[in-house]
Coordinates of C-alpha atoms and ligand atoms in Angstrom, one line a residue:
X1 CA 0.0 0.0 0.0
X2 CA 2.8 2.4 0.8
X3 CA 4.2 1.9 -2.7
X4 CA 0.8 2.8 -4.2
X5 CA 0.6 6.0 -2.0
X6 CA 4.1 6.9 -3.1
X7 CA 3.3 6.4 -6.8
X8 CA 0.2 8.5 -6.5
X9 CA 2.0 11.2 -4.5
X10 CA 5.0 11.3 -6.9
X11 CA 2.6 12.4 -9.7
X12 CA 0.9 15.0 -7.5
X13 CA 4.3 16.4 -6.4
X14 CA 5.5 16.6 -10.0
X15 CA 2.3 18.3 -11.2
X16 CA 2.2 20.8 -8.3
X17 CA 5.8 21.7 -7.8
X18 CA 6.6 23.7 -4.7
X19 CA 3.0 23.7 -3.5
X20 CA 3.9 22.4 0.0
X21 CA 0.6 23.0 1.8
X22 CA -1.4 21.4 -1.0
X23 CA 0.9 18.4 -1.2
X24 CA 0.6 18.0 2.6
X25 CA -3.2 18.1 2.5
X26 CA -3.4 15.6 -0.3
X27 CA -0.9 13.2 1.3
X28 CA -2.9 13.1 4.6
X29 CA -6.0 12.3 2.6
X30 CA -4.7 9.7 0.1
X31 CA -2.9 7.8 2.8
X32 CA -6.3 6.9 4.2
X33 CA -8.2 6.8 0.9
X34 CA -5.9 4.6 -1.3
X35 CA -6.5 1.5 0.7
X36 CA -10.3 2.2 0.5
X37 CA -10.2 2.8 -3.2
X38 CA -8.2 -0.5 -3.7
X39 CA -11.1 -2.3 -2.0
X40 CA -13.7 -0.4 -4.1
X41 CA -12.6 -0.9 -7.8
X42 CA -15.4 1.3 -9.2
X43 CA -13.6 4.4 -7.8
X44 CA -10.3 3.1 -9.1
X45 CA -11.2 2.4 -12.7
X46 CA -12.9 5.8 -13.0
X47 CA -9.8 7.5 -11.5
X48 CA -11.9 9.4 -9.1
X49 CA -9.0 10.2 -6.8
X50 CA -6.9 11.5 -9.7
X51 CA -9.8 13.7 -10.7
X52 CA -10.3 14.9 -7.1
X53 CA -6.8 16.3 -6.7
X54 CA -7.2 18.5 -9.8
X55 CA -9.4 21.6 -9.3
X56 CA -12.2 22.0 -11.8
X57 CA -11.1 25.6 -12.4
X58 CA -8.6 28.1 -11.0
X59 CA -9.0 31.8 -11.4
X60 CA -6.2 34.2 -10.7
X61 CA -6.5 38.0 -11.2
X62 CA -5.0 41.4 -10.6
X63 CA -6.5 43.5 -7.8
X64 CA -5.4 47.1 -8.2
X65 CA -6.5 49.7 -5.6
X66 CA -5.3 53.1 -4.3
X67 CA -4.2 53.5 -0.7
X68 CA -5.0 56.5 1.6
X69 CA -1.7 58.2 0.5
X70 CA -2.8 58.1 -3.1
X71 CA -0.3 55.3 -4.0
X72 CA -1.4 52.6 -6.4
X73 CA -1.2 49.1 -4.8
X74 CA -1.5 45.7 -6.7
X75 CA -2.5 42.5 -5.0
X76 CA -3.2 39.1 -6.4
X77 CA -6.7 37.6 -6.2
X78 CA -7.7 34.0 -6.5
X79 CA -10.7 31.7 -6.6
X80 CA -10.1 27.9 -6.7
X81 CA -13.3 26.2 -7.8
X82 CA -12.4 22.7 -6.7
X83 CA -15.3 20.4 -7.0
X84 CA -19.0 20.9 -7.8
X85 CA -20.2 17.3 -7.8
X86 CA -22.7 17.7 -4.9
X87 CA -23.5 21.4 -5.1
X88 CA -22.3 24.9 -6.0
X89 CA -18.6 25.6 -5.1
X90 CA -18.7 26.8 -1.5
X91 CA -15.9 28.1 0.8
X92 CA -14.3 31.1 2.3
X93 CA -12.1 34.0 1.2
X94 CA -8.9 34.5 3.0
X95 CA -7.1 37.9 3.0
X96 CA -3.6 37.3 4.5
X97 CA 0.0 37.8 3.4
X98 CA 0.5 34.0 3.5
X99 CA -2.0 33.4 0.8
X100 CA -0.6 31.7 -2.3
X101 CA -2.0 29.3 -4.9
X102 CA -0.7 26.4 -2.8
X103 CA -2.5 27.6 0.4
X104 CA -5.8 28.1 -1.4
X105 CA -5.6 24.7 -3.2
X106 CA -5.0 23.0 0.1
X107 CA -8.0 24.8 1.6
X108 CA -10.2 24.1 -1.4
X109 CA -9.3 20.5 -1.4
X110 CA -10.1 20.1 2.3
X111 CA -13.3 22.1 1.8
X112 CA -14.6 19.5 -0.7
X113 CA -14.5 16.7 1.8
X114 CA -15.6 19.0 4.7
X115 CA -18.6 20.2 2.9
X116 CA -19.6 16.7 2.0
X117 CA -19.3 15.7 5.7
X118 CA -21.9 18.4 6.6
X119 CA -24.6 16.4 4.8
X120 CA -25.6 19.6 3.0
X121 CA -25.5 20.0 -0.9
X122 CA -22.3 22.1 -1.2
X123 CA -19.3 21.6 -3.5
X124 CA -15.9 23.0 -2.5
X125 CA -13.9 26.1 -3.3
X126 CA -11.7 28.6 -1.7
X127 CA -10.3 32.1 -2.6
X128 CA -8.7 35.2 -1.3
X129 CA -5.7 37.4 -1.7
X130 CA -2.3 38.2 -0.3
X131 CA -3.7 41.5 0.8
X132 CA -2.7 42.2 4.4
X133 CA -5.5 44.0 6.3
X134 CA -3.1 44.7 9.2
X135 CA -2.8 48.5 9.7
X136 CA -5.2 49.3 6.8
X137 CA -7.9 51.9 7.3
X138 CA -11.5 51.0 6.8
X139 CA -11.6 53.0 3.6
X140 CA -8.6 51.1 2.2
X141 CA -10.3 47.8 3.1
X142 CA -13.5 49.0 1.4
X143 CA -11.6 50.0 -1.8
X144 CA -9.7 46.7 -1.8
X145 CA -12.9 44.7 -1.4
X146 CA -14.6 46.6 -4.2
X147 CA -11.8 46.0 -6.6
X148 CA -11.5 42.4 -5.6
X149 CA -15.3 41.8 -6.2
X150 CA -15.2 43.7 -9.5
X151 CA -13.3 40.8 -11.0
X152 CA -14.7 38.0 -8.8
X153 CA -18.3 38.9 -9.6
X154 CA -18.0 37.4 -13.1
X155 CA -17.2 34.0 -11.7
X156 CA -19.6 33.5 -8.8
X157 CA -23.4 33.4 -8.2
X158 CA -25.9 31.8 -5.8
X159 CA -26.1 28.7 -8.0
X160 CA -22.5 28.7 -9.1
X161 CA -20.1 29.6 -6.4
X162 CA -20.9 31.1 -2.9
X163 CA -17.9 32.5 -1.1
X164 CA -17.8 33.4 2.6
X165 CA -15.3 34.7 5.1
X166 CA -12.1 33.2 6.4
X167 CA -9.0 34.7 8.0
X168 CA -9.1 38.5 7.4
X169 CA -12.6 38.4 6.0
X170 CA -15.3 39.0 8.6
X171 CA -18.8 40.7 8.6
X172 CA -17.4 44.0 7.6
X173 CA -15.6 42.7 4.5
X174 CA -18.5 40.5 3.5
X175 CA -20.6 43.7 3.6
X176 CA -18.3 45.6 1.3
X177 CA -18.0 42.6 -1.1
X178 CA -21.8 42.0 -1.1
X179 CA -22.5 45.7 -1.8
X180 CA -20.2 45.7 -4.8
X181 CA -21.6 42.5 -6.2
X182 CA -25.2 43.9 -5.9
X183 CA -24.2 47.1 -7.6
X184 CA -22.5 45.3 -10.5
X185 CA -25.3 42.7 -11.0
X186 CA -28.3 44.6 -9.8
X187 CA -29.4 41.5 -8.0
X188 CA -30.1 40.8 -4.3
X189 CA -29.2 37.2 -3.9
X190 CA -27.5 34.8 -1.5
X191 CA -24.2 35.0 -3.4
X192 CA -22.1 35.3 -0.1
X193 CA -22.7 33.9 3.3
X194 CA -21.8 35.5 6.6
X195 CA -23.9 38.4 5.8
X196 CA -25.3 40.9 8.3
X197 CA -28.5 39.8 10.2
X198 CA -30.5 42.7 8.6
X199 CA -29.7 41.7 5.0
X200 CA -29.9 37.9 4.7
X201 CA -27.4 36.6 7.2
X202 CA -28.1 33.5 9.3
X203 CA -28.4 33.7 13.1
X204 CA -25.3 32.1 14.7
X205 CA -23.1 32.2 11.6
X206 CA -20.4 34.2 13.4
X207 CA -20.4 31.7 16.3
X208 CA -20.8 28.6 14.2
X209 CA -17.2 27.4 13.7
X210 CA -16.4 27.7 17.4
X211 CA -19.7 26.3 18.6
X212 CA -19.5 23.4 16.2
X213 CA -15.9 22.6 17.2
X214 CA -16.9 22.4 20.8
X215 CA -19.9 20.2 20.0
X216 CA -17.6 17.9 18.1
X217 CA -15.1 17.7 21.0
X218 CA -18.0 16.9 23.4
X219 CA -18.9 13.9 21.2
X220 CA -15.3 12.8 21.1
X221 CA -15.1 12.9 24.8
X222 CA -18.3 10.9 25.1
X223 CA -16.7 7.9 23.3
X224 CA -14.5 7.6 26.4
X225 CA -17.2 8.3 28.9
X226 CA -15.8 11.8 29.6
X227 CA -17.5 15.2 30.1
X228 CA -16.2 18.6 29.0
X229 CA -17.2 20.2 32.3
X230 CA -14.2 21.1 34.4
X231 CA -11.7 20.5 31.6
X232 CA -8.9 23.1 31.0
X233 CA -8.5 24.2 27.4
X234 CA -5.8 25.9 25.4
X235 CA -7.1 27.9 22.4
X236 CA -4.9 29.7 19.9
X237 CA -5.9 32.7 17.9
X238 CA -8.1 35.6 18.9
X239 CA -10.5 35.8 15.9
X240 CA -14.0 34.6 15.2
X241 CA -13.3 30.9 15.8
X242 CA -11.5 31.4 19.1
X243 CA -14.3 33.7 20.2
X244 CA -17.1 31.3 19.4
X245 CA -15.2 28.3 21.0
X246 CA -14.6 30.3 24.2
X247 CA -18.2 31.3 24.5
X248 CA -19.4 27.7 24.1
X249 CA -16.7 26.3 26.4
X250 CA -17.6 28.8 29.1
X251 CA -21.3 27.8 28.7
X252 CA -20.5 24.1 29.1
X253 CA -18.3 24.7 32.2
X254 CA -14.8 24.2 30.7
X255 CA -12.0 26.6 31.5
X256 CA -10.1 28.4 28.6
X257 CA -6.7 29.6 29.8
X258 CA -4.9 30.7 26.6
X259 CA -5.4 32.7 23.4
X260 CA -2.7 33.8 21.0
X261 CA -1.7 36.1 18.2
X262 CA 1.3 36.5 15.9
X263 CA 2.9 38.5 18.7
X264 CA 2.7 35.7 21.3
X265 CA 0.2 34.1 23.7
X266 CA -1.9 35.1 26.8
X267 CA -2.1 32.8 29.8
X268 CA -5.0 33.7 32.0
X269 CA -5.1 31.4 35.1
X270 CA -8.5 32.8 36.1
X271 CA -10.0 31.7 32.8
X272 CA -11.1 33.7 29.7
X273 CA -14.7 34.4 30.4
X274 CA -17.5 36.9 30.0
X275 CA -16.3 40.4 29.0
X276 CA -12.8 39.0 28.4
X277 CA -14.2 36.9 25.5
X278 CA -16.0 40.0 24.1
X279 CA -12.7 41.8 24.3
X280 CA -11.4 39.5 21.5
X281 CA -13.8 41.3 19.1
X282 CA -12.2 44.6 20.0
X283 CA -8.7 43.2 19.4
X284 CA -9.8 42.0 15.9
X285 CA -11.5 45.2 15.0
X286 CA -8.4 47.2 15.9
X287 CA -6.7 45.7 12.8
X288 CA -3.4 45.5 14.7
X289 CA -3.1 41.7 14.8
X290 CA -1.8 41.5 18.4
X291 CA -3.0 40.0 21.7
X292 CA -0.6 41.6 24.1
X293 CA -3.1 44.4 25.1
X294 CA -5.3 41.7 26.7
X295 CA -2.5 41.2 29.4
X296 CA -2.6 44.8 30.4
X297 CA -6.4 45.0 30.3
X298 CA -7.1 42.0 32.5
X299 CA -3.9 41.4 34.4
X300 CA -2.9 38.2 32.7
X301 CA 0.5 36.9 31.6
X302 CA 1.8 37.5 28.1
X303 CA 4.5 35.3 26.6
X304 CA 6.0 37.1 23.6
X305 CA 6.9 35.1 20.5
X306 CA 5.6 31.8 22.0
X307 CA 2.7 29.5 21.3
X308 CA 0.3 28.3 23.9
X309 CA 1.0 24.5 23.6
X310 CA 3.6 24.6 26.4
X311 CA 0.8 24.9 29.0
X312 CA -0.6 21.9 30.8
X313 CA -4.2 21.4 29.6
X314 CA -6.8 18.6 29.0
X315 CA -7.8 19.9 25.6
X316 CA -5.9 21.8 22.9
X317 CA -7.8 23.5 20.1
X318 CA -5.8 25.3 17.5
X319 CA -8.1 28.0 16.1
X320 CA -5.7 30.3 14.0
X321 CA -4.0 29.0 10.9
X322 CA -2.4 26.0 9.2
X323 CA 0.6 24.2 10.8
X324 CA 0.3 26.2 14.0
X325 CA 1.0 23.1 16.3
X326 CA 4.0 20.9 15.4
X327 CA 5.3 17.5 16.5
X328 CA 7.6 18.9 19.2
X329 CA 4.7 20.9 20.7
X330 CA 2.4 17.9 20.5
X331 CA 5.0 15.9 22.4
X332 CA 4.9 18.4 25.2
X333 CA 1.1 18.4 25.2
X334 CA 1.0 14.6 25.4
X335 CA 3.6 14.5 28.1
X336 CA 1.4 17.0 30.0
X337 CA -1.5 14.6 29.8
X338 CA -3.6 16.2 27.0
X339 CA -6.7 14.1 26.2
X340 CA -7.9 15.7 23.0
X341 CA -6.3 17.7 20.2
X342 CA -8.9 19.1 17.8
X343 CA -8.2 21.3 14.8
X344 CA -10.6 24.2 14.6
X345 CA -8.2 25.8 12.1
X346 CA -7.8 24.1 8.7
X347 CA -4.8 21.7 8.9
X348 CA -3.9 23.3 12.2
X349 CA -1.3 20.7 12.9
X350 CA 1.8 19.5 11.0
X351 CA 1.6 16.1 9.4
X352 CA 3.4 14.2 12.2
X353 CA 0.9 15.2 14.9
X354 CA -2.1 13.0 14.1
X355 CA -0.1 9.8 14.0
X356 CA 1.7 10.7 17.3
X357 CA -1.7 11.2 19.0
X358 CA -3.0 7.9 17.7
X359 CA 0.1 6.2 18.9
X360 CA -0.3 7.8 22.4
X361 CA -4.0 7.1 22.5
X362 CA -4.8 10.8 22.5
X363 CA -7.9 11.6 20.5
X364 CA -7.2 13.7 17.5
X365 CA -9.9 15.6 15.5
X366 CA -9.0 16.7 12.0
X367 CA -10.1 20.2 10.8
X368 CA -12.4 19.0 8.1
X369 CA -14.6 17.4 10.7
X370 CA -14.0 19.6 13.8
X371 CA -14.4 23.0 12.0
X372 CA -17.2 22.0 9.6
X373 CA -19.8 23.9 11.7
X374 CA -18.9 27.2 10.1
X375 CA -19.6 26.1 6.5
X376 CA -22.6 24.1 7.8
X377 CA -24.3 27.2 9.0
X378 CA -23.3 28.9 5.7
X379 CA -25.2 26.1 4.0
X380 CA -28.2 26.9 6.3
X381 CA -27.8 30.5 5.4
X382 CA -28.1 29.5 1.7
X383 CA -31.3 27.5 2.5
X384 CA -32.8 30.5 4.3
X385 CA -31.9 32.9 1.5
X386 CA -33.6 30.5 -1.1
X387 CA -36.7 30.3 1.1
X388 CA -36.6 34.1 1.8
X389 CA -37.1 33.2 5.4
X390 CA -35.1 33.3 8.7
X391 CA -34.8 30.7 11.3
X392 CA -34.3 31.6 15.0
X393 CA -31.0 31.1 16.8
X394 CA -32.5 28.1 18.5
X395 CA -33.5 26.5 15.2
X396 CA -30.1 27.1 13.7
X397 CA -28.3 25.8 16.9
X398 CA -30.4 22.6 16.9
X399 CA -29.5 21.9 13.2
X400 CA -25.8 22.7 13.9
X401 CA -25.7 20.3 16.8
X402 CA -27.3 17.6 14.8
X403 CA -24.9 18.1 11.9
X404 CA -21.8 18.0 14.2
X405 CA -23.2 14.8 15.8
X406 CA -23.7 13.3 12.4
X407 CA -20.2 14.2 11.3
X408 CA -18.9 12.6 14.5
X409 CA -20.9 9.5 13.8
X410 CA -19.6 9.3 10.2
X411 CA -16.0 9.5 11.6
X412 CA -16.8 6.6 14.0
X413 CA -18.5 4.6 11.3
X414 CA -15.6 4.8 8.8
X415 CA -12.7 5.3 11.3
X416 CA -13.2 2.6 14.0
X417 CA -10.2 0.2 14.0
X418 CA -10.5 -3.5 14.9
X419 CA -9.0 -2.7 18.4
X420 CA -11.9 -0.3 19.0
X421 CA -9.8 2.9 18.7
X422 CA -11.2 5.6 16.5
X423 CA -9.1 7.0 13.7
X424 CA -10.9 10.3 13.2
X425 CA -8.6 11.3 10.3
X426 CA -9.5 8.1 8.4
X427 CA -13.2 8.3 9.3
X428 CA -13.4 11.9 8.1
X429 CA -11.5 11.3 4.9
X430 CA -13.5 8.2 3.8
X431 CA -16.8 9.6 5.1
X432 CA -16.3 12.9 3.1
X433 CA -15.0 11.1 0.0
X434 CA -17.8 8.5 -0.5
X435 CA -20.6 11.0 -1.3
X436 CA -18.5 13.1 -3.6
X437 CA -17.1 10.1 -5.4
X438 CA -20.5 8.5 -5.9
X439 CA -21.8 11.8 -7.3
X440 CA -18.8 12.0 -9.7
X441 CA -19.4 8.4 -10.9
X442 CA -23.1 9.1 -11.5
X443 CA -22.3 12.2 -13.5
X444 CA -19.9 10.5 -15.9
X445 CA -16.4 11.6 -17.1
X446 CA -16.7 15.3 -16.5
Ligands
2IT501 O1 -12.8 27.0 6.3 C1 -14.1 27.2 6.2 O2 -14.8 26.2 6.3 C2 -14.6 28.5 6.2 N1 -13.8 29.5 6.2 C3 -16.1 28.7 6.0 C4 -16.5 28.6 4.6 C5 -17.9 29.0 4.4 O3 -18.3 28.9 3.2 O4 -18.7 29.3 5.3

């Protein structure tokens, strides 16, 4: 089997030279899928896996804009339309200096399987720009969003491709993007998700990724007869996902003791609760990309230039960006008795972490399962837009909980090993793959 994986990966590497993140994401998936495909020849003969690693379409474009000083700036915009077998392309837009074609291809590829896991009819895509919102004025952000959408608008639509937010793209940016799309098309449609509550947004979309991640961790713990109440938790990041996770963890009686930013991490022994959680929104809105001010505001400890994984916790949930928790850090967490590592960020851990956890009998939740609550509520936003109706927060929450439980059950179904241990990575990869693969088979060689 190893030889088959190598043969497959050699071709992927040759075709996608230098695209490290994309290659890492594909490797993690095909290690679990090639044995499954070997047992299911219908997928093999139709070369479903070979098709799935090639995006249906990749769009790259120039994004010119003028900054507050009157200087012309040029960024690069992207939309990777990866797979539309089970629904319109769906996935976020990331505005961050680390955005490259490789990063967006990894994210788009993951999104295909993640969206399939949600049980909702959504294909997968991802887009964004290397634009850095840090230090930009609101007017600069607006002009950038308008220029970005001027090109993107030709390629998307409510039945074609429905972007949303991701790192650097929140409610404010979705507003600017939506306004420009509406102006260009003269259409009020559900072309983007994560919209404001007054103009077509879904209740609970801002909270959904964090809430969903915690619901998933609760289900993981249940398989070992454990409760989340009283557990200590390390979160990274300070954005939307971290905020939502902290809210739900507090509600369920767990104690969050860390958050982090590019400048370092905060350790708050008292627990990050109440107004301290709301303060994260202020940090994000400041556009400075730092967490240090939290330490001064709430008398907590700031560790400059470090990541939170050196703290002793029961649960670690990376919530920021890809590869933010590596093997050496996982070793420290495991030595400190961590019980669960769950990726709320996409590919939040390096490739060595999941196998280390499995070996040490620490439960590991992969991003495409753990963080699927965000895109799931985006799917519910699309449904509400199509119906021209709004569900209450309670209705959305109930659906989100059911979806996260379903995803967990899918992981258990496809990931339970003969010795009873659950390989959540395998379960999520096979569970997400089957639906997309069957749809691709049914639709012929397209
Ligand atoms: O990574 C993700 O799933 C997201 N950024 C959310 C995508 C969406 O369409 O809501």
